[in-house]
Short mmCIF file of the N, C-alpha and C atoms (twelve columns), coordinates in Angstrom:
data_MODEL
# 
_entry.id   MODEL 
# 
loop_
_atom_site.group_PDB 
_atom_site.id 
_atom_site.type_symbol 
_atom_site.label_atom_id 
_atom_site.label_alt_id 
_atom_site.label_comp_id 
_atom_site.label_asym_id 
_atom_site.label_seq_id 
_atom_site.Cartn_x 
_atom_site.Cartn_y 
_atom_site.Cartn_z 
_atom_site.pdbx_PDB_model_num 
ATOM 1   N N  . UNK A 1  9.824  19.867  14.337 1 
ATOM 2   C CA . UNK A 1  8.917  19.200  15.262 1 
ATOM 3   C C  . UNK A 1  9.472  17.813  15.608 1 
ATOM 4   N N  . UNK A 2  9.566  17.275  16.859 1 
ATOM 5   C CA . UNK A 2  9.504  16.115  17.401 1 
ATOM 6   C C  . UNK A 2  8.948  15.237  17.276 1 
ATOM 7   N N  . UNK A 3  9.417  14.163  16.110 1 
ATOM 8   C CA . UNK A 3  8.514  12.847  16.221 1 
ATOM 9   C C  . UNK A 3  9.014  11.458  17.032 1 
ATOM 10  N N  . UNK A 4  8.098  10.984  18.348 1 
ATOM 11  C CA . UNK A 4  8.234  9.792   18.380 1 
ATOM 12  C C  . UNK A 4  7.638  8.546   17.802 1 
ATOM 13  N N  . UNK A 5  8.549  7.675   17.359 1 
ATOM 14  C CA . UNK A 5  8.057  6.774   16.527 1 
ATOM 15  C C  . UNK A 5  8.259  5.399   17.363 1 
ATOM 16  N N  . UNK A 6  7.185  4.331   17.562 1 
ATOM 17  C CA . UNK A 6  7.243  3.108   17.966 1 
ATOM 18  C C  . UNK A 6  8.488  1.952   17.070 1 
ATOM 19  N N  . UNK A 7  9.342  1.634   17.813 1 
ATOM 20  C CA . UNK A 7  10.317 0.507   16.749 1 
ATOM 21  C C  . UNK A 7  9.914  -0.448  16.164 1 
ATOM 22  N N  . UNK A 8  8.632  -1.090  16.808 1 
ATOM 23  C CA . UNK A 8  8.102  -2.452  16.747 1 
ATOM 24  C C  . UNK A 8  6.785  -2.354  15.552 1 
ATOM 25  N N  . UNK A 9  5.892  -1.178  15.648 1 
ATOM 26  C CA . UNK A 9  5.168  -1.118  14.749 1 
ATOM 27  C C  . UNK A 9  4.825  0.425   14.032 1 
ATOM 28  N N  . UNK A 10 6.105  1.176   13.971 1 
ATOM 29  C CA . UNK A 10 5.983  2.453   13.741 1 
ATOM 30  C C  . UNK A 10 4.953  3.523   13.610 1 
ATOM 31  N N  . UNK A 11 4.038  3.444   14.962 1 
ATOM 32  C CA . UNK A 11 3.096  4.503   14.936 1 
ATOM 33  C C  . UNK A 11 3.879  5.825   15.198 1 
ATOM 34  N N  . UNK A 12 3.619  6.806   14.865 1 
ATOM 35  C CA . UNK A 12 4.122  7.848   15.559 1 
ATOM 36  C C  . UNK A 12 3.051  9.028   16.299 1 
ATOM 37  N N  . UNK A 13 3.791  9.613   16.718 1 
ATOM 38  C CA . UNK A 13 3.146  10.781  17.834 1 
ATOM 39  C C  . UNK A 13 4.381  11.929  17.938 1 
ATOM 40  N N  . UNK A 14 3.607  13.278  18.114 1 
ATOM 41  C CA . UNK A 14 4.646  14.338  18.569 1 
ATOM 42  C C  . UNK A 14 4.402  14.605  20.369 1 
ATOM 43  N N  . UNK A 15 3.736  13.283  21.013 1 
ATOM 44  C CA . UNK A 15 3.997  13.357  22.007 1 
ATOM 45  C C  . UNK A 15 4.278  11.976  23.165 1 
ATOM 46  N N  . UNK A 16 5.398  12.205  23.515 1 
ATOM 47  C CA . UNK A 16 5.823  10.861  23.604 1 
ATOM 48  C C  . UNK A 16 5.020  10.052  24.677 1 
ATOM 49  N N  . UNK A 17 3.889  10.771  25.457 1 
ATOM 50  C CA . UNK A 17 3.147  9.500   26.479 1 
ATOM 51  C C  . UNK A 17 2.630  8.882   25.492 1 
ATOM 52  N N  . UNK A 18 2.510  8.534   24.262 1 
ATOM 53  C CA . UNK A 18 1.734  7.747   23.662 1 
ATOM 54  C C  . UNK A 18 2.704  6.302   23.542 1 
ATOM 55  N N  . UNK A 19 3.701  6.233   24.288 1 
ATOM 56  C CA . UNK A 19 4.349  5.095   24.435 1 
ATOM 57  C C  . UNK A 19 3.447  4.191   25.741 1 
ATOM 58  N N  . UNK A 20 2.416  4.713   26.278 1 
ATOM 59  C CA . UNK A 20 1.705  4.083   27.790 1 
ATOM 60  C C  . UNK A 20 1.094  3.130   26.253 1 
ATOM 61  N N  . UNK A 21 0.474  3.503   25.962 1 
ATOM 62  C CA . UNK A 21 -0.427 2.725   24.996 1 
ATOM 63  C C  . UNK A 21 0.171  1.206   24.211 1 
ATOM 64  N N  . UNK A 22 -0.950 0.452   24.301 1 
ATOM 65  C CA . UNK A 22 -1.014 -0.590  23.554 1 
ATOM 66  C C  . UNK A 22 -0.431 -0.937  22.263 1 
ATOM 67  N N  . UNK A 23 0.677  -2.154  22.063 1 
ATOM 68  C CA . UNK A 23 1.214  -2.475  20.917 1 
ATOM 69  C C  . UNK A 23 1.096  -3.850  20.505 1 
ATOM 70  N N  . UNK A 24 0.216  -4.319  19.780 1 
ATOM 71  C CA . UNK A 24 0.715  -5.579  19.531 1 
ATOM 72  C C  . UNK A 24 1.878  -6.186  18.790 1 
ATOM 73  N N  . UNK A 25 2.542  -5.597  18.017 1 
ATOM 74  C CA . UNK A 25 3.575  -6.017  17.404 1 
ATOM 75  C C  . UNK A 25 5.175  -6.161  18.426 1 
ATOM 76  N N  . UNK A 26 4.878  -5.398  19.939 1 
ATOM 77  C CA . UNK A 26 6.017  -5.234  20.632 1 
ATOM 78  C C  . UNK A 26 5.804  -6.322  21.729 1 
ATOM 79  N N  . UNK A 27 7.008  -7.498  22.262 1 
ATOM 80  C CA . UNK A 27 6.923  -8.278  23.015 1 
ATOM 81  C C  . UNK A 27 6.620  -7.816  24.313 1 
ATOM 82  N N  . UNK A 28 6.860  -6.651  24.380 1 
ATOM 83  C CA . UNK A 28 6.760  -5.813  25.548 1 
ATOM 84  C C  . UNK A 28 4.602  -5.582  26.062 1 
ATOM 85  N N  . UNK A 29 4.362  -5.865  24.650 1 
ATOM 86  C CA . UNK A 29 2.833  -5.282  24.148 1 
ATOM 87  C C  . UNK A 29 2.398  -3.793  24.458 1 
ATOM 88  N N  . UNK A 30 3.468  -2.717  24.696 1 
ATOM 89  C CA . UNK A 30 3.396  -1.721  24.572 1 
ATOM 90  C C  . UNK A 30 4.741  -0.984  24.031 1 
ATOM 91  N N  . UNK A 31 4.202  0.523   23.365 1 
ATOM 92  C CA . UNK A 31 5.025  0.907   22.276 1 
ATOM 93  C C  . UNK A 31 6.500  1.080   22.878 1 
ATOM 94  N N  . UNK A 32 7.624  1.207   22.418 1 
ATOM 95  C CA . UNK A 32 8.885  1.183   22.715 1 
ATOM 96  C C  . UNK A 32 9.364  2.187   21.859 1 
ATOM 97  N N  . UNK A 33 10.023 3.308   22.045 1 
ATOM 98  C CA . UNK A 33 10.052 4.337   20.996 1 
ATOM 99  C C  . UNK A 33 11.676 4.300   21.067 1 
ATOM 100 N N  . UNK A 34 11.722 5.117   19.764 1 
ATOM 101 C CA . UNK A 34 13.207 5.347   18.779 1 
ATOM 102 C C  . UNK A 34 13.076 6.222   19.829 1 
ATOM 103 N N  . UNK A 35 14.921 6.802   19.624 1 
ATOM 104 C CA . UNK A 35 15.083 8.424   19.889 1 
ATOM 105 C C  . UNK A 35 14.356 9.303   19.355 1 
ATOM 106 N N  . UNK A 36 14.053 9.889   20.312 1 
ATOM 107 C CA . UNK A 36 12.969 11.283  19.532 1 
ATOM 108 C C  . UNK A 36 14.104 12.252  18.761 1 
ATOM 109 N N  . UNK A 37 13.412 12.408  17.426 1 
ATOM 110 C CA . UNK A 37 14.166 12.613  16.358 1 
ATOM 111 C C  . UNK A 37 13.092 13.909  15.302 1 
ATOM 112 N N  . UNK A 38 13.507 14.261  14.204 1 
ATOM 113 C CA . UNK A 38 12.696 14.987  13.539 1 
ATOM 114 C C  . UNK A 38 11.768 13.566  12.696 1 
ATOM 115 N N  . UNK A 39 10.709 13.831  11.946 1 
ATOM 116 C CA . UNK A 39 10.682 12.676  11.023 1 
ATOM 117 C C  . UNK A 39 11.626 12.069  10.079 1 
ATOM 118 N N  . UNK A 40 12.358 11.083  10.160 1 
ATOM 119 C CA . UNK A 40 13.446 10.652  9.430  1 
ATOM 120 C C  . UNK A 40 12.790 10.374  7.871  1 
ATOM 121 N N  . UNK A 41 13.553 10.634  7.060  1 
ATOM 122 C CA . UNK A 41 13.606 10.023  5.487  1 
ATOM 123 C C  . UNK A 41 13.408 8.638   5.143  1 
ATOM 124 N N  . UNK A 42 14.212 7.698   5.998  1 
ATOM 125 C CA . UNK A 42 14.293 6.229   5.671  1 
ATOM 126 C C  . UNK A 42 14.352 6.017   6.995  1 
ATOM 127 N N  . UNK A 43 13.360 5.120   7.323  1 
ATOM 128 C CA . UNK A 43 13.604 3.830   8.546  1 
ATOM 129 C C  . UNK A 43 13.894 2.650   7.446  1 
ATOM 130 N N  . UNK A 44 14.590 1.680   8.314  1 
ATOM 131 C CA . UNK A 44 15.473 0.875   7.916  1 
ATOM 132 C C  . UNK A 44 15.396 -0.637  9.936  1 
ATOM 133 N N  . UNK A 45 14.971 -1.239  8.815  1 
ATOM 134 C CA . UNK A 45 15.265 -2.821  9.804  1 
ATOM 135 C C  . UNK A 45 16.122 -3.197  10.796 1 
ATOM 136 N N  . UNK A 46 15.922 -3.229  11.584 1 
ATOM 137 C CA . UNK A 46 17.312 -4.214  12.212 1 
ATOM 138 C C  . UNK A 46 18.120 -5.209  12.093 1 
ATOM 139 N N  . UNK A 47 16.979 -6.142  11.351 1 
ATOM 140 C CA . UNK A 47 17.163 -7.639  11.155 1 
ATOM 141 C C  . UNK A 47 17.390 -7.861  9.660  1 
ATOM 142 N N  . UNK A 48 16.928 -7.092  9.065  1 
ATOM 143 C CA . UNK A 48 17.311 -7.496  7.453  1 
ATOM 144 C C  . UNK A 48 17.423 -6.368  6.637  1 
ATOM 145 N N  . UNK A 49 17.588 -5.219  6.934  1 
ATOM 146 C CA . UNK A 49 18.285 -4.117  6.242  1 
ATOM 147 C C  . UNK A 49 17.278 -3.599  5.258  1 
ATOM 148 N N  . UNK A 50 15.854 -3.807  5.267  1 
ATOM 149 C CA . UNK A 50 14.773 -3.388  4.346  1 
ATOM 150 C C  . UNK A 50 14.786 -1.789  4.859  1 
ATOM 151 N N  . UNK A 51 14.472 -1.123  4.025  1 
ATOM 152 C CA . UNK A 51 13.972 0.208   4.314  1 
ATOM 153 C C  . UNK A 51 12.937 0.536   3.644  1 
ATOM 154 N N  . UNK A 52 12.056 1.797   4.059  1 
ATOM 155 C CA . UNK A 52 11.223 2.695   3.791  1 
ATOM 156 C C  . UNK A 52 11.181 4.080   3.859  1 
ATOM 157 N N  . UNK A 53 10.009 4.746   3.310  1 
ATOM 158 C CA . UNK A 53 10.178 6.404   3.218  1 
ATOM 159 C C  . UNK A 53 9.000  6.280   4.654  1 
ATOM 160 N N  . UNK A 54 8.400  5.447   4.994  1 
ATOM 161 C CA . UNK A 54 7.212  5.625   5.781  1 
ATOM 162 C C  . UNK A 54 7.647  4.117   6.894  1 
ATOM 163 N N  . UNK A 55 7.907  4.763   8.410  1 
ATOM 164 C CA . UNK A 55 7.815  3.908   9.522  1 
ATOM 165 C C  . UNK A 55 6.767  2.991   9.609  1 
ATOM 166 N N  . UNK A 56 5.561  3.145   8.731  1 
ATOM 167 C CA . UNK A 56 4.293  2.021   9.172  1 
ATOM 168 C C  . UNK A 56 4.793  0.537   8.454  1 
ATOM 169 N N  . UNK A 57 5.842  0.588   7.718  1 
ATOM 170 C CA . UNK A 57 6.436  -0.718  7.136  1 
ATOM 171 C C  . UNK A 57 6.763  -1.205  8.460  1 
ATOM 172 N N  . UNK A 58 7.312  -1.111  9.912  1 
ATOM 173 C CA . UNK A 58 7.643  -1.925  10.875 1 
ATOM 174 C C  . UNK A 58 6.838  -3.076  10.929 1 
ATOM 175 N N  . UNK A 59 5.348  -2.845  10.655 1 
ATOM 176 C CA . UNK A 59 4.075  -3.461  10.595 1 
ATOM 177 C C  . UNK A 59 3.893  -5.171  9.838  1 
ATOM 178 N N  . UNK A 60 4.970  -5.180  8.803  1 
ATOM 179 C CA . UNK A 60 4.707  -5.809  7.339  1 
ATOM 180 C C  . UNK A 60 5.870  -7.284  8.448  1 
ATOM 181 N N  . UNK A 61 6.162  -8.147  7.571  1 
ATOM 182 C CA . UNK A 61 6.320  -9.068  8.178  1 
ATOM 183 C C  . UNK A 61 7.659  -9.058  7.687  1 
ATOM 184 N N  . UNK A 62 8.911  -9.749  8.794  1 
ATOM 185 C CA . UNK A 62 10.328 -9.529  8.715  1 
ATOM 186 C C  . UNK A 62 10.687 -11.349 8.366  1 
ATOM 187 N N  . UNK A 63 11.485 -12.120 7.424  1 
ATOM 188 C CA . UNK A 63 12.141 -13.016 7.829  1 
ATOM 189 C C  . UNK A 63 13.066 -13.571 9.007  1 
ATOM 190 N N  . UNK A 64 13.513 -12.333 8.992  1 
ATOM 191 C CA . UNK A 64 15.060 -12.477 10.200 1 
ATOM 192 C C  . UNK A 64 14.671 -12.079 11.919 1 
ATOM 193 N N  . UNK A 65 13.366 -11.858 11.828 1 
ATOM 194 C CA . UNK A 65 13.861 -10.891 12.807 1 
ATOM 195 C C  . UNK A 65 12.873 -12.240 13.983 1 
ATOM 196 N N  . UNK A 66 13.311 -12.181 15.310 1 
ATOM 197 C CA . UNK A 66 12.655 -13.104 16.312 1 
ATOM 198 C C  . UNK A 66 10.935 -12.676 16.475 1 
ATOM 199 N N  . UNK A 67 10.662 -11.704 16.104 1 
ATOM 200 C CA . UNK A 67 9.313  -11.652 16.385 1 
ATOM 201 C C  . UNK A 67 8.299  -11.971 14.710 1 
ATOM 202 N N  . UNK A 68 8.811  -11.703 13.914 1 
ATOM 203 C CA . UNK A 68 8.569  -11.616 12.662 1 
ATOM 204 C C  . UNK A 68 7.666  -11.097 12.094 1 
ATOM 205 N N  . UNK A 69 8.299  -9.653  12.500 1 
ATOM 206 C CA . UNK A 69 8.017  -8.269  12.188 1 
ATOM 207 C C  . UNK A 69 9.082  -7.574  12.047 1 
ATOM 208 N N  . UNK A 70 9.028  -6.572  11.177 1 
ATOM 209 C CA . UNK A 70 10.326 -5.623  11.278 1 
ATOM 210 C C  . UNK A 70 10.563 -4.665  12.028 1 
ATOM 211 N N  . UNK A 71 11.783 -4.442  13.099 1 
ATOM 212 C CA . UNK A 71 12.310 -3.646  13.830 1 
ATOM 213 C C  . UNK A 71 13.034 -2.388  13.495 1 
ATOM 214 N N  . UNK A 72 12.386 -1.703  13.308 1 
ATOM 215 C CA . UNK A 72 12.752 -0.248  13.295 1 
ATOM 216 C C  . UNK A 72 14.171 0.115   14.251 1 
ATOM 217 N N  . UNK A 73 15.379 0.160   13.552 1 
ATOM 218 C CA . UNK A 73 16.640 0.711   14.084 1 
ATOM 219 C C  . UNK A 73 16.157 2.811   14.779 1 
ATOM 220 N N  . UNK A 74 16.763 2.525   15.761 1 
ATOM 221 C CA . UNK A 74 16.704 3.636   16.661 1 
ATOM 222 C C  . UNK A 74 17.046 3.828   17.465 1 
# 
């Protein structure tokens, strides 16, 4: 199955209009999605190389990163 996942605050959906929708964590203020992918094992930061078993860590707060939040590589 197809999951899209938001980079900015890792919601996901198996259907990708849920990128129209509202984000606060994205400068954009709406979701910005990874490559649609299966559910991955580890998301992993952009800005500081933290990882997780679960995308909702994008959420948690980043040192490095310009928004200071963590960016989901995708």
């Amino acid at each position: 199955m197809v999951v899209y996942t938001c980079k900015h605050c890792g919601s996901q959906s198996s259907n990708a209009s849920f990128a129209r929708n509202s984000c606060s964590k994205s400068p954009t203020k709406s979701h910005e999605l990874m490559n649609a992918t299966e559910k991955l094992s580890k998301y992993i930061c952009k800005y500081c190389g933290s990882s997780s078993s679960s995308a909702s860590f994008a959420r948690n707060s980043c040192s490095k990163s310009p928004t200071k939040s963590h960016e989901l590589l995708g």
